[in-house]
XYZ file of C-alpha atoms in Angstrom:
274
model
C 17.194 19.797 1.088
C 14.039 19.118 -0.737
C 11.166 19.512 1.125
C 7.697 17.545 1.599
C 5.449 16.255 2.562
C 2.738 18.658 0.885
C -1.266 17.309 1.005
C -3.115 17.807 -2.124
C -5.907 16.443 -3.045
C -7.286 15.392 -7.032
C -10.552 15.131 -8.318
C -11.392 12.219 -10.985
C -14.496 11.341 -12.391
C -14.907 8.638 -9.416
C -14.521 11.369 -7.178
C -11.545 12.943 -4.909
C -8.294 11.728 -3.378
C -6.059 12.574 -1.248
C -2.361 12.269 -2.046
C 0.835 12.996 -0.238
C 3.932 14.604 -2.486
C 7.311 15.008 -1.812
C 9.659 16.809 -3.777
C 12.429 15.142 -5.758
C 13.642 14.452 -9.440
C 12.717 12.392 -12.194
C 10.876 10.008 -12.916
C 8.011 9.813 -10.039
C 7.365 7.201 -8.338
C 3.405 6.188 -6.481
C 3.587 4.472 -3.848
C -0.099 2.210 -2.688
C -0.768 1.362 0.785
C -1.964 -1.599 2.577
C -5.498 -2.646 4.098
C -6.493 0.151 6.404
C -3.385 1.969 5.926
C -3.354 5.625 4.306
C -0.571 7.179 2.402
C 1.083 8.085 5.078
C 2.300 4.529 5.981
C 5.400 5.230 2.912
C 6.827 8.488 5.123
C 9.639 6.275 6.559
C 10.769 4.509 3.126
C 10.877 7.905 1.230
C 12.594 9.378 3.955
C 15.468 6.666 3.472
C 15.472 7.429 0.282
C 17.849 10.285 1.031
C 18.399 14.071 0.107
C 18.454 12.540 -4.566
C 15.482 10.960 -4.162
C 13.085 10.634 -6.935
C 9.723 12.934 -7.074
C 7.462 10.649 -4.417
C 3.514 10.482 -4.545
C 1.083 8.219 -2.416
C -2.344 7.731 -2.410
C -4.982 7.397 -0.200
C -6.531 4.404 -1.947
C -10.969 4.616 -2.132
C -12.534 4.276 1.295
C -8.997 4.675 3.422
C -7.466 7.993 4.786
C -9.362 11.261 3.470
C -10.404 10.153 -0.271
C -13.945 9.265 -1.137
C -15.810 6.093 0.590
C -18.435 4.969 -1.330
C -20.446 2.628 -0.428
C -19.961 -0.017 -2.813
C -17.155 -0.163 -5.705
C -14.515 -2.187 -3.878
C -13.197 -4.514 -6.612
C -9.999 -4.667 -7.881
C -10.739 -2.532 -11.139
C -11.995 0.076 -9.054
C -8.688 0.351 -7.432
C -6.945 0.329 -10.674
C -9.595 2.745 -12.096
C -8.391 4.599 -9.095
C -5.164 4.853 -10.777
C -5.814 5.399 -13.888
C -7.601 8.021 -13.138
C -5.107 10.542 -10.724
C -2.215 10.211 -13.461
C -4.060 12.707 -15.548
C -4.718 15.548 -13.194
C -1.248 15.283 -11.376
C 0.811 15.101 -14.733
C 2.181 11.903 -13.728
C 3.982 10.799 -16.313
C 5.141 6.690 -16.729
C 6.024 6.167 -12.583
C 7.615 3.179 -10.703
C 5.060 1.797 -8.991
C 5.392 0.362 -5.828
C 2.084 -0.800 -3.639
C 2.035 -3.122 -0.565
C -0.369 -6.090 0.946
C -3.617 -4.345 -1.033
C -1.681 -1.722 -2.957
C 0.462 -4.478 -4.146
C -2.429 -6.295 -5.570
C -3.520 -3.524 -7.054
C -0.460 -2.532 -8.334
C 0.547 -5.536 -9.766
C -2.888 -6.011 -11.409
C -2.413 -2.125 -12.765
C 0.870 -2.785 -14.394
C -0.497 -5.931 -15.932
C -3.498 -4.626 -17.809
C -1.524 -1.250 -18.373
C 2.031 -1.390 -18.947
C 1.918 1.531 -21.089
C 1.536 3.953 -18.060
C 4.357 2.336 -15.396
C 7.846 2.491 -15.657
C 8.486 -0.286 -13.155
C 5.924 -2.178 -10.634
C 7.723 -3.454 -7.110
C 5.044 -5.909 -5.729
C 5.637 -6.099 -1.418
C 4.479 -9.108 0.259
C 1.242 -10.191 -0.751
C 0.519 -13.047 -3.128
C -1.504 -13.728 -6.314
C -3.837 -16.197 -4.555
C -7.447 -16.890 -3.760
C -7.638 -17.448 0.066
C -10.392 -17.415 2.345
C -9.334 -18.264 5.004
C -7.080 -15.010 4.905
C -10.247 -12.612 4.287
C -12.834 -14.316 6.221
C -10.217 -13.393 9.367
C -9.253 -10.323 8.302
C -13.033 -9.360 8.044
C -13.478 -11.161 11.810
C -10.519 -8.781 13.003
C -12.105 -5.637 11.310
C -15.113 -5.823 13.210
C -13.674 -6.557 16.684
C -11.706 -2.814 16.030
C -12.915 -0.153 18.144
C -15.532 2.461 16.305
C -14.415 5.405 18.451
C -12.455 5.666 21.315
C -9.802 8.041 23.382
C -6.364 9.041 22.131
C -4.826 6.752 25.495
C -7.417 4.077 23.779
C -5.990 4.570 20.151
C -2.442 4.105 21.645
C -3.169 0.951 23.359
C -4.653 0.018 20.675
C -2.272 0.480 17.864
C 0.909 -0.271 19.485
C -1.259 -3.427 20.850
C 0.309 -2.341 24.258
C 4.274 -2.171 23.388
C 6.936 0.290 23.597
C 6.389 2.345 20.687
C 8.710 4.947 19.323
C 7.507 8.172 19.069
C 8.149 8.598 15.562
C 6.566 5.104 14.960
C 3.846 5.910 17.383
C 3.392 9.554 15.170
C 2.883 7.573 12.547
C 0.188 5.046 13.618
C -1.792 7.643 14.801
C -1.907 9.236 11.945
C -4.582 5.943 11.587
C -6.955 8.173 12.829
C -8.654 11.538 13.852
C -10.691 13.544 16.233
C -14.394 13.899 16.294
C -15.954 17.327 16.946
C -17.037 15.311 20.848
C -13.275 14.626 21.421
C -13.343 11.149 20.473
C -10.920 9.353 17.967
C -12.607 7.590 15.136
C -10.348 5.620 11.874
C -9.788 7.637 8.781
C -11.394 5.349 6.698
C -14.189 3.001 6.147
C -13.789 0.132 8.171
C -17.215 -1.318 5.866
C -14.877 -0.180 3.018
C -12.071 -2.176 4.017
C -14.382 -5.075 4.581
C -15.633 -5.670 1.081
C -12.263 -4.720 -0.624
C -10.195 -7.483 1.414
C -13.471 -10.112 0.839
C -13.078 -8.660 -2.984
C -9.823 -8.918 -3.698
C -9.034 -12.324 -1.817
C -12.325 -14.302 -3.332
C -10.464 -14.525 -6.176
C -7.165 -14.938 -7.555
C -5.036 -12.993 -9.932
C -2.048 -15.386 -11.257
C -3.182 -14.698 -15.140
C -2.176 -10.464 -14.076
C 1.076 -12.012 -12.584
C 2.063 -14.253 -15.334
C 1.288 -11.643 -17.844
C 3.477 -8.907 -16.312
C 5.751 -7.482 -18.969
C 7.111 -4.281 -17.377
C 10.423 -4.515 -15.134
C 9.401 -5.717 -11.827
C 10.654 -6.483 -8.316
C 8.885 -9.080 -5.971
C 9.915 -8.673 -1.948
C 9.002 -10.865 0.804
C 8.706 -10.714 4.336
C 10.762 -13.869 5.578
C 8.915 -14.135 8.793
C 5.618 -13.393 7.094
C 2.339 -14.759 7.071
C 0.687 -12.762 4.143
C 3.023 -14.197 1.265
C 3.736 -17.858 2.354
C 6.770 -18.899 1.447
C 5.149 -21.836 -0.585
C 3.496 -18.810 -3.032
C 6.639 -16.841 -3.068
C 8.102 -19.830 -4.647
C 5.451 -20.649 -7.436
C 5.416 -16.620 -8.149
C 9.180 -16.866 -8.761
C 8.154 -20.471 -10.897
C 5.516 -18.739 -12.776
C 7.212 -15.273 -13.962
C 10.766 -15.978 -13.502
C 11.643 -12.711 -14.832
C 10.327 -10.896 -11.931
C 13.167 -9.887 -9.233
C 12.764 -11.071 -6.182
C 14.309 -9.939 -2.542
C 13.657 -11.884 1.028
C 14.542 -10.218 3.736
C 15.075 -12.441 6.541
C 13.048 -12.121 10.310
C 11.488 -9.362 8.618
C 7.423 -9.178 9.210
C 4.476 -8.494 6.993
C 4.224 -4.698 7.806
C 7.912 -4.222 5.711
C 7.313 -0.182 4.932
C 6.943 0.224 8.835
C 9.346 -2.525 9.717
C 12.550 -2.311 7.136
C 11.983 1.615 5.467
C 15.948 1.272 5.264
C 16.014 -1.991 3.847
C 13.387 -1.297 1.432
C 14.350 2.193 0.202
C 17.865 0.248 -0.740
C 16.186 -2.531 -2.708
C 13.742 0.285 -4.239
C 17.022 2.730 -5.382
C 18.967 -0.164 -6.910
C 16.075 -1.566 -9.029
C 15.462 1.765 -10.299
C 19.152 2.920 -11.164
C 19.039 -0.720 -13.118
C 16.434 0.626 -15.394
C 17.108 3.871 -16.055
């Protein structure tokens, strides 16, 4: 059984980040998180991925989890910079790259502009477009989040008062960590996560999805409101080379909602380019 997951943590010229690994053959895959997510959010799909599973790294992406925050540098090619830059210290050599919501964007935009260093990019449920309506809200929502707060408050807070797992509930408190005065504060920059989502979403990126060369995989949330269905379609219009995968009454959050269903679609895609 191989084991994982270990904490490391890689320094780049931008400065240091914190990765998960978990141990498993070739080729590697990296795996991106979403908007105030941390690389723990992938535990559950690499977990399906069962006892063969390929060599699995995630990444606390800039200003989220326990890598560097600083205070500006939120763009897209920072992210992608981001990268770029932890391939080289970890020996990474030409992984599938999966990211989703935010990681997706960057990942898609990363395998566009440098399809030398990816073996395949699987883009999960976000979309190519400029929207503002989506980041102005998501900016509104970010600011009515509590700074600090108890563990019972975290809980209620996360699970937004519903029966929770505890291996779900493990995992959204993993969201956040205690203060030296016993509070709970976010792992993270919630400022950080501000100008990244007003960043990325102020502008659109459907030159980075047309131009995608490498393999890739699209998947969509069929009861989500991230990737409307209307820009699932012209994606699939645009670059219909890309694979695409629905999965039906399935949310936004798919990592946390479908690990089983993903980690399927994620295995065959890869055994089809080996």
């Amino acid at each position: 059984m191989m084991n994982g997951p270990f904490e490391l943590f890689a320094g780049t010229p931008y400065g240091q980040f914190r990765l998960l690994r978990w141990e498993g053959v070739t080729p590697p895959v990296l795996f991106l998180h979403g908007l105030t997510a941390l690389a723990d959010a992938w535990t559950p799909v690499v977990e399906c991925l069962g006892a063969d599973r390929p060599e699995c790294l995630a990444l606390d992406q800039r200003g989220h989890g326990d890598s560097f925050a600083p205070a500006t540098g939120y763009a897209i090619g920072d992210f992608v910079g981001d990268v770029r830059a932890v391939l080289g210290p970890l020996r990474i050599d030409r992984p599938h790259l999966v990211g989703h919501s935010m990681g997706a964007c960057v990942a898609l935009v990363a395998a566009a502009r440098h399809p030398e260093l990816f073996r395949t990019v699987t883009v999960v449920d976000i979309g190519p477009e400029r929207w503002t309506k989506n980041w102005t809200e998501t900016v509104a929502a970010i600011d009515r989040m509590p700074e600090r707060f108890s563990r019972d408050e975290a809980v209620a807070f996360l699970t937004r008062n519903r029966p929770t797992p505890p291996d779900r509930l493990k995992l959204l408190l993993s969201r956040v960590g205690e203060a030296e005065d016993g509070t709970f504060r976010w792992r993270g920059s919630p400022e950080a996560w501000k100008q990244a989502v007003r960043s990325h979403r102020s502008r659109d990126f459907w030159a980075d999805w047309g131009g995608l060369s490498i393999p890739a995989l699209l998947i969509r949330g069929g009861a989500s409101a991230e990737l409307r269905g209307p820009v699932g379609d012209e994606m699939r219009r645009r670059n219909p080379s890309v694979g695409y995968e629905e999965y039906e009454g399935v949310g936004h959050n798919i990592p946390l909602l479908a690990p089983e269903r993903l980690a399927a679609s994620l295995s065959r895609f890869w055994r089809t380019q080996r």
